[in-house]
C-alpha positions in Angstrom: 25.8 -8.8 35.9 22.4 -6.9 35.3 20.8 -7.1 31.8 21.2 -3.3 31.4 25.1 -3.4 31.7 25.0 -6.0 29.4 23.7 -4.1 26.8 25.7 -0.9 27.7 29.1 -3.1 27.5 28.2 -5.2 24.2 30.9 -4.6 21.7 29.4 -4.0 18.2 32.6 -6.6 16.8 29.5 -9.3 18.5 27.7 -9.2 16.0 30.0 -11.1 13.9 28.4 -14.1 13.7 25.0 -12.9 12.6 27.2 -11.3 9.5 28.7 -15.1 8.9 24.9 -16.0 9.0 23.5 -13.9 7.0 27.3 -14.7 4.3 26.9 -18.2 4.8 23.1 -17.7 3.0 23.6 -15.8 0.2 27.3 -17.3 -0.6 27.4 -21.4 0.5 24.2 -22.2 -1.7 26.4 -20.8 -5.0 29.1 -22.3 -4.5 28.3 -25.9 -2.8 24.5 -26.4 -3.2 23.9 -29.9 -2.5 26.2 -29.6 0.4 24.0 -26.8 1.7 20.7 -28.6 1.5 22.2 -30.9 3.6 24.3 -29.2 6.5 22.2 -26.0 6.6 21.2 -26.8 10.3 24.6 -27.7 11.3 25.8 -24.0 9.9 23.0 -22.6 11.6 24.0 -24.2 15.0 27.6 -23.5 14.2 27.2 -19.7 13.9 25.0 -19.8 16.9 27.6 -21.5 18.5 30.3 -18.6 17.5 28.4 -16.0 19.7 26.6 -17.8 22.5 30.4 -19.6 23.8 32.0 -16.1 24.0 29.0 -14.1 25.2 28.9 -16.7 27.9 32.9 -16.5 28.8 32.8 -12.7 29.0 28.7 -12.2 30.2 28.5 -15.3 32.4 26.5 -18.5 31.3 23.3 -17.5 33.0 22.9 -14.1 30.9 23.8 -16.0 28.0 20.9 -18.7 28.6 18.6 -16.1 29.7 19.3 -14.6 25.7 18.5 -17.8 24.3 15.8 -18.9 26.5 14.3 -15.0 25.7 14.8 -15.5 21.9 14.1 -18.8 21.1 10.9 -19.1 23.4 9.6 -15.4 23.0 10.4 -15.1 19.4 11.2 -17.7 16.8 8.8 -20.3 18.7 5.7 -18.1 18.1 7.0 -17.0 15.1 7.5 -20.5 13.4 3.9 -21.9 15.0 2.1 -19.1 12.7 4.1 -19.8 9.8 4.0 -23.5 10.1 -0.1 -23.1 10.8 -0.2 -20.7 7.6 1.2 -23.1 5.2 -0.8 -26.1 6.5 -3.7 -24.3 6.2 -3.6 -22.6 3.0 -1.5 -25.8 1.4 -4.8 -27.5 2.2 -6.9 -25.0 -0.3 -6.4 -25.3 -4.4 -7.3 -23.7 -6.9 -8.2 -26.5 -9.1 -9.2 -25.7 -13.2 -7.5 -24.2 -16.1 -5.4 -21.5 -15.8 -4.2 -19.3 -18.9 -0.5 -17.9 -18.0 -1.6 -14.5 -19.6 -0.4 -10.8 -18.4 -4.3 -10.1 -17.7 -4.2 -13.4 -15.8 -1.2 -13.1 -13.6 -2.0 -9.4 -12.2 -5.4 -11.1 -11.8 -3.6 -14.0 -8.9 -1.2 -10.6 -7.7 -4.0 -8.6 -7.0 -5.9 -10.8 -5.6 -3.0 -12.1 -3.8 -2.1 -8.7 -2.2 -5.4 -7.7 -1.6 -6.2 -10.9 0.6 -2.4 -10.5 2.4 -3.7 -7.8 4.6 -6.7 -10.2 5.8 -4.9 -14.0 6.3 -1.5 -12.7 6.4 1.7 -11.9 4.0 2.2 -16.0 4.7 -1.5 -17.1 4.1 -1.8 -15.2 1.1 1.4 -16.3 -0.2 0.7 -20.4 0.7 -2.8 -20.1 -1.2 -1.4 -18.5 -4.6 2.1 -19.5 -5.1 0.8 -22.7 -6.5 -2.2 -21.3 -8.7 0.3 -18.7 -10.2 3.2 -21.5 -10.8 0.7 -23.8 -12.7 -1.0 -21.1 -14.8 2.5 -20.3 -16.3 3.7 -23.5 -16.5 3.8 -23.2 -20.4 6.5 -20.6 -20.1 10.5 -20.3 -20.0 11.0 -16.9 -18.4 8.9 -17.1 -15.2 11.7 -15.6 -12.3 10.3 -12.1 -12.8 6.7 -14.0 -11.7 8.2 -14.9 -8.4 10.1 -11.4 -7.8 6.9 -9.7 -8.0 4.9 -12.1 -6.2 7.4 -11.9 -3.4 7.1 -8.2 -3.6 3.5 -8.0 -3.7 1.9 -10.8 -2.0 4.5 -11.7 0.1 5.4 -7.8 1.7 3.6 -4.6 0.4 -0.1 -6.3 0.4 0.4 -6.8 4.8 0.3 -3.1 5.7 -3.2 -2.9 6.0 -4.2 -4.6 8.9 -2.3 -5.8 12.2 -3.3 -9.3 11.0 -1.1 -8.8 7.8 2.9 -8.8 9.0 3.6 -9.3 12.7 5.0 -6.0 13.3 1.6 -4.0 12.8 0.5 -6.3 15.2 3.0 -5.8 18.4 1.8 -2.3 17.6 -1.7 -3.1 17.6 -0.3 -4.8 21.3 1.4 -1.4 22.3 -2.2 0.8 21.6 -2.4 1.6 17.8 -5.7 1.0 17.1 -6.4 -1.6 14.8 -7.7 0.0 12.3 -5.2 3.0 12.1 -2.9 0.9 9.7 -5.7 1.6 6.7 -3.7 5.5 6.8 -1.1 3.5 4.8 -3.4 3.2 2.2 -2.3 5.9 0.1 1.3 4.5 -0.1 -0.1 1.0 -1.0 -1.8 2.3 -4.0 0.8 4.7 -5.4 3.2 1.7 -4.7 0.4 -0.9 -6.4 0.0 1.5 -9.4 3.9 1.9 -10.3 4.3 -2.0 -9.4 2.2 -3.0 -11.7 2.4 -0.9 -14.2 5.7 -2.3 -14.6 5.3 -5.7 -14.1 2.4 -5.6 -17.1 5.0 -4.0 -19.3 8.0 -6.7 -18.5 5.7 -9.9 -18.1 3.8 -8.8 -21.9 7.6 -8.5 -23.3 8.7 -11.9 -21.6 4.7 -13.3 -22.7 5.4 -12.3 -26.5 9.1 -13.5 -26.4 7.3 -16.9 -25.6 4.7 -16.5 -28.4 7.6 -15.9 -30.7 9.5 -19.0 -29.8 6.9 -21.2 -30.6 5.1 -21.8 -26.9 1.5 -20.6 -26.5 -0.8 -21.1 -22.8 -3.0 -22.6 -24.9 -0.2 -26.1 -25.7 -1.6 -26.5 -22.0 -5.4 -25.7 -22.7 -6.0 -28.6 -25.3 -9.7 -29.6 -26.8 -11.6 -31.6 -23.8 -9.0 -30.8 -21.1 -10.3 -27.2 -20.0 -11.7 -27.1 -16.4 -13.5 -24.8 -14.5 -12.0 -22.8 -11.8 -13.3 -24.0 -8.5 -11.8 -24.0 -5.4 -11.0 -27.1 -3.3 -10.7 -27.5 0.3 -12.1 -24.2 1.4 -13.2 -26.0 4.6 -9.4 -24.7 5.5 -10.9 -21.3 5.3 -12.4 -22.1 9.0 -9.4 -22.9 9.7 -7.4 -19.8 8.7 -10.2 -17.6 11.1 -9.1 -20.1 13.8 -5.3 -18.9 13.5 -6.5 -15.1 13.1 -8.8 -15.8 16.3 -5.5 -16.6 17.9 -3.5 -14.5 16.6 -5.9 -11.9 18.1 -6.4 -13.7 21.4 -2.7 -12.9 22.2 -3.5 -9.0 22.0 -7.2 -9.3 23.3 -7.2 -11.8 26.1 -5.1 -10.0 28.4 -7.3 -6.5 28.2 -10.6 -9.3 28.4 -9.4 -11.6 31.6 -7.2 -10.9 35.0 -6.2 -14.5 34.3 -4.2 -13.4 31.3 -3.4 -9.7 32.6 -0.1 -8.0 33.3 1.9 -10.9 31.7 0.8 -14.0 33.7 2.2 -16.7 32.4 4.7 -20.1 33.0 8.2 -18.5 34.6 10.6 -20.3 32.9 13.9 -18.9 34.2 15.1 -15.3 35.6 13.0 -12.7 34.1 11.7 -14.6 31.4 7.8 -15.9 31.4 6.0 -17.4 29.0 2.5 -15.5 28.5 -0.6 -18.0 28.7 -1.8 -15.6 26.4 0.9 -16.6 23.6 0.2 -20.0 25.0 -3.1 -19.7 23.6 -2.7 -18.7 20.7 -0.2 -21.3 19.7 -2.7 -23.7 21.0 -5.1 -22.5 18.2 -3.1 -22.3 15.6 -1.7 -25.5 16.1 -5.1 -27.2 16.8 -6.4 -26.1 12.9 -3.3 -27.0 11.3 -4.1 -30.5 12.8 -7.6 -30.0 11.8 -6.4 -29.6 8.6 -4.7 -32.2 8.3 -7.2 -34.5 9.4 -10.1 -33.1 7.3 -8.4 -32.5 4.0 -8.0 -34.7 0.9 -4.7 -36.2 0.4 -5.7 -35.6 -3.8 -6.4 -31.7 -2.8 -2.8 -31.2 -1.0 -1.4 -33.5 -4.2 -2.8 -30.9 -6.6 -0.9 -28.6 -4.6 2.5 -30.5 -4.6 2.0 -30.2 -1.3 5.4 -31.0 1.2 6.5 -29.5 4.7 10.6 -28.9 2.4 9.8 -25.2 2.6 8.6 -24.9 6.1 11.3 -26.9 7.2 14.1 -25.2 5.3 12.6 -21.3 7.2 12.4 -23.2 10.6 16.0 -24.3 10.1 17.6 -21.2 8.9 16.0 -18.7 11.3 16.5 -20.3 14.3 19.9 -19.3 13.0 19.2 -16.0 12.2 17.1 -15.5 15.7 20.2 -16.7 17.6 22.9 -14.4 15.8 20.8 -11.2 15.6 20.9 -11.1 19.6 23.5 -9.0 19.7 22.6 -6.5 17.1 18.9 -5.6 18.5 20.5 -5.4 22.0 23.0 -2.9 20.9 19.8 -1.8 18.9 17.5 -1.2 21.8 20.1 0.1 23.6 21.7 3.2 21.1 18.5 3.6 19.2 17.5 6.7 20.6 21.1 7.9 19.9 21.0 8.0 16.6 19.5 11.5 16.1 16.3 10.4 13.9 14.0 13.2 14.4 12.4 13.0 10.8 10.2 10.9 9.1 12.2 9.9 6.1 14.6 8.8 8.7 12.9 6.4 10.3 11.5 5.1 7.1 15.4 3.9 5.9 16.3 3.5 8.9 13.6 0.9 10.2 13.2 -0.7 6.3 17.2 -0.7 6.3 17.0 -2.8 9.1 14.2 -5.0 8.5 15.6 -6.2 5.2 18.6 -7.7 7.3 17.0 -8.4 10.6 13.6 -9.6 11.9 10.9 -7.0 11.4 8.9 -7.0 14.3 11.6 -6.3 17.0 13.0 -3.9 14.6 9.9 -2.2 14.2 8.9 -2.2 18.3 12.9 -0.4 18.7 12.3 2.5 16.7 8.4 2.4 18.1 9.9 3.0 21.1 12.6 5.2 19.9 9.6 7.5 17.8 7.5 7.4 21.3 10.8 9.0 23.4 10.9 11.8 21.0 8.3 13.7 22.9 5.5 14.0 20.6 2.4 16.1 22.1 -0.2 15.1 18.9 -0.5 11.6 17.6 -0.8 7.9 18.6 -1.1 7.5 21.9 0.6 3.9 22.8 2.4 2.3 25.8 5.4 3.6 24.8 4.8 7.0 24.3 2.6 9.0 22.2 4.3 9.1 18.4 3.0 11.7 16.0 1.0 9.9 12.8 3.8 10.5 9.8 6.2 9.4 12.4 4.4 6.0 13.1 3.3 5.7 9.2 7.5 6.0 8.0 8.5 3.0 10.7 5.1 1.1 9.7 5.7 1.2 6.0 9.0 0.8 6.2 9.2 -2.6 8.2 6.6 -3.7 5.8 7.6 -2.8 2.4 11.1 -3.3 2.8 10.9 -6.8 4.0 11.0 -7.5 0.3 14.6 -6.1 -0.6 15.6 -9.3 0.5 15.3 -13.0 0.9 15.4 -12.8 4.9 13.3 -10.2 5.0 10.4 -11.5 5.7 9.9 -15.4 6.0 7.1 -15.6 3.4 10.1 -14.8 0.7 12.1 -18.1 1.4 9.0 -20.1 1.3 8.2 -18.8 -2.0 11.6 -19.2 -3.3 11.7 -22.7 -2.3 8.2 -23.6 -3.5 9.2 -22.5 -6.8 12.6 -24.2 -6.9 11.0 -27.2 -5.8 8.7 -26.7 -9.1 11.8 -26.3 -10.7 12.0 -22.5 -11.6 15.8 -21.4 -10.8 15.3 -18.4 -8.5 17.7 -15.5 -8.0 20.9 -16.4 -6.0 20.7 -13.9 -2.7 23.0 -11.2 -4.4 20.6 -11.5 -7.3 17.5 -11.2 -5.5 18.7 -8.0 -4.5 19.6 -7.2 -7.7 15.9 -7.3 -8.2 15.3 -5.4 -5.2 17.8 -2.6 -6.0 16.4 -2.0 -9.5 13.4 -1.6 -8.5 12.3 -1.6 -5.0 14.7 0.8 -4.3 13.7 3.8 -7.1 10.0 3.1 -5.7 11.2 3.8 -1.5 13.0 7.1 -3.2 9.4 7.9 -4.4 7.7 7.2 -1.2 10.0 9.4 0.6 9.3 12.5 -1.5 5.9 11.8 -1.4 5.1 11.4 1.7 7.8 11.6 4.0 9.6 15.1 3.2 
């Protein structure tokens, strides 16, 4: 059976399992949490389990290995090599010094957070302040709103800017939009940054003086003789973040720089599927400065830190999950996309953020890429799947960017943070109440965008 009748004959009842996925998430860690931090894996293989046995009865066991060899190798391996290289790396650098848990203070670490996100990455970013912004509030009972915002900031809106922010600028920095095109979202960003934290500066000053009130001050933390100077340790790892942006932009580069890389060359693993030595590469990097960074940085640094791989390793073990379960959705995806009459912007902006809250950005972004390049366009973008007119490409860019935040599997910088914090002992939104976060206010800010700019 060929590939393409697969995907004309996929029933959308398939997807089943990535729903009991997605369920087992938001619901198992509420009701039995110690039991989840233990058999999370196991329900991840279990679900995958639930579609791969019947899509190989009814597909045949080769199209169903072919699916898993295409997801697992193509996607979630690169995927989890630049987020396990990420949090080395920036786990290794720490802000060390005295820290006042003020309002002026923490839009200080978000700006600077989101500003640097576009540069090193929604993950990088994320890595190097989560800790800085957990021990500057330290002093304080109320700090969930903290790690909404940062999540919304740092960890989503501050990527658009660059192909080097959030992996799905980049496959379209690999499909011909130039590199430097993203910096038209720029006007979004900053309506977006002004509202955000406008009212983040109005909640975190109520929550600051309800603390004041009750007795607790960021100066208990601050006492005579005990005030440091900020200084940052391990920047060393700073070479080692240009490494991983080197190979992250080796992948797109080396096969336009070298016929050995060109017209996918690369390992054949089985059927259609080849491994590119360019991808090769570029996990070859990152992995050699994560290793580098482990080598050449002070245990006392990654100490300050509270530095442990618990994060990392609860994201690799729920997404290989998710990567599995989602196979049927973005092949019926790729297959109907273009018929589901999305002719406007504003369209492809819920349409593609819709999607991308639930399911993996990037090859939700590349299906309406390619659905936004079949529309005919004669002015725009010229890329390799058709030229797409600018607003067009803008409402599917910011949209698989921005709303990665509306939820925890949005984008895998979100679940690092929430665990990072829970591990400091901050009790984080369940996943219904992280979108109850989301909704409130996430949501009202989209509506915005798409008057704005997209009607």
């Amino acid at each position: 059976m060929t590939h393409e009748l697969v995907s004309a004959t996929l029933p959308v009842w398939s997807i089943i399992p990535f729903a009991g996925m997605l369920l087992s998430i938001a619901i198992v860690p509420l009701v039995r949490p110690e039991w989840w931090e233990k058999h999370m894996l196991g329900v991840a293989f279990a679900w995958s389990l639930l579609f791969l046995i019947p899509f190989a009865v009814a597909y045949g066991i080769g199209e169903s290995w072919f699916r898993l060899l295409e997801s697992v190798l193509l996607d979630y391996i690169p995927f989890i090599v630049l987020l396990l290289g990420l949090f080395v790396v920036a786990g290794g650098i720490a802000v060390r010094g005295t820290l006042a848990g003020t309002t002026k203070v923490n839009c200080l670490l978000l700006f600077i957070g989101t500003a640097l996100a576009s540069w090193i990455g929604t993950t990088g970013a994320a890595m190097l302040l989560i800790r800085p912004m957990i021990r500057a509030n330290a002093w304080r009972k109320n700090k969930v709103h903290l790690m909404v915002f940062f999540i919304f900031l740092v960890a989503n809106m501050g990527g658009c800017l660059t192909p080097l922010g959030d992996p799905p600028l980049f496959m379209g920095f690999q499909r011909g939009v130039p590199f430097t095109w993203t910096f038209h979202l720029l006007p979004i960003l900053l309506l977006n940054l002004v509202i955000m934290f406008a009212i983040f500066a109005v909640m975190d000053k109520h929550f600051y003086n309800k603390e004041i009130k009750e007795g607790r001050s960021p100066h208990d933390a601050m006492a005579a003789g005990s005030k440091e100077p900020i200084r940052l340790e391990g920047a060393h790892n700073l070479i080692f973040i240009a490494m991983i942006i080197i190979g992250v932009l080796a992948n797109g580069l080396l096969p336009e720089m070298h016929p050995f890389f060109a017209n996918g060359a690369g390992i054949h693993i089985y059927d259609e599927i080849v491994f590119p030595y360019a991808t090769l590469a570029e996990i070859i990097i990152i992995l050699a400065a994560a290793f580098f960074s482990i080598k050449t940085t002070k245990k006392s640094t990654r100490d300050l830190n509270e530095f442990t791989y618990a994060p990392i390793i609860e994201v690799a073990k729920l997404f290989i999950g998710i990567f599995v379960t989602m196979i049927p959705a973005l092949i019926l995806l790729k297959a109907h996309g273009a018929e589901l009459g999305m002719n406007d912007p504003w369209q492809m902006f819920w349409a593609t953020g819709a999607l991308s809250s639930f399911l993996d950005n990037t090859p939700t972004y590349l299906v309406f890429l390619q659905t936004a390049g079949a529309l005919g366009a004669t002015e725009g973008i010229v890329t390799s799947v058709g030229t797409v007119s600018q607003i067009m490409l803008e409402a599917i860019s910011a949209g698989a960017v921005f709303m990665g935040a509306n939820t925890y599997i949005g984008n895998a910088p979100n679940f690092m943070v929430k665990s990072i914090a829970e591990e400091n002992k901050i009790k984080m939104p369940s996943f219904f109440g992280y979108m109850g976060w989301s909704i409130a206010i996430l949501i009202p800010l989209f509506i915005i965008n798409t008057f704005v700019f997209f009607l």
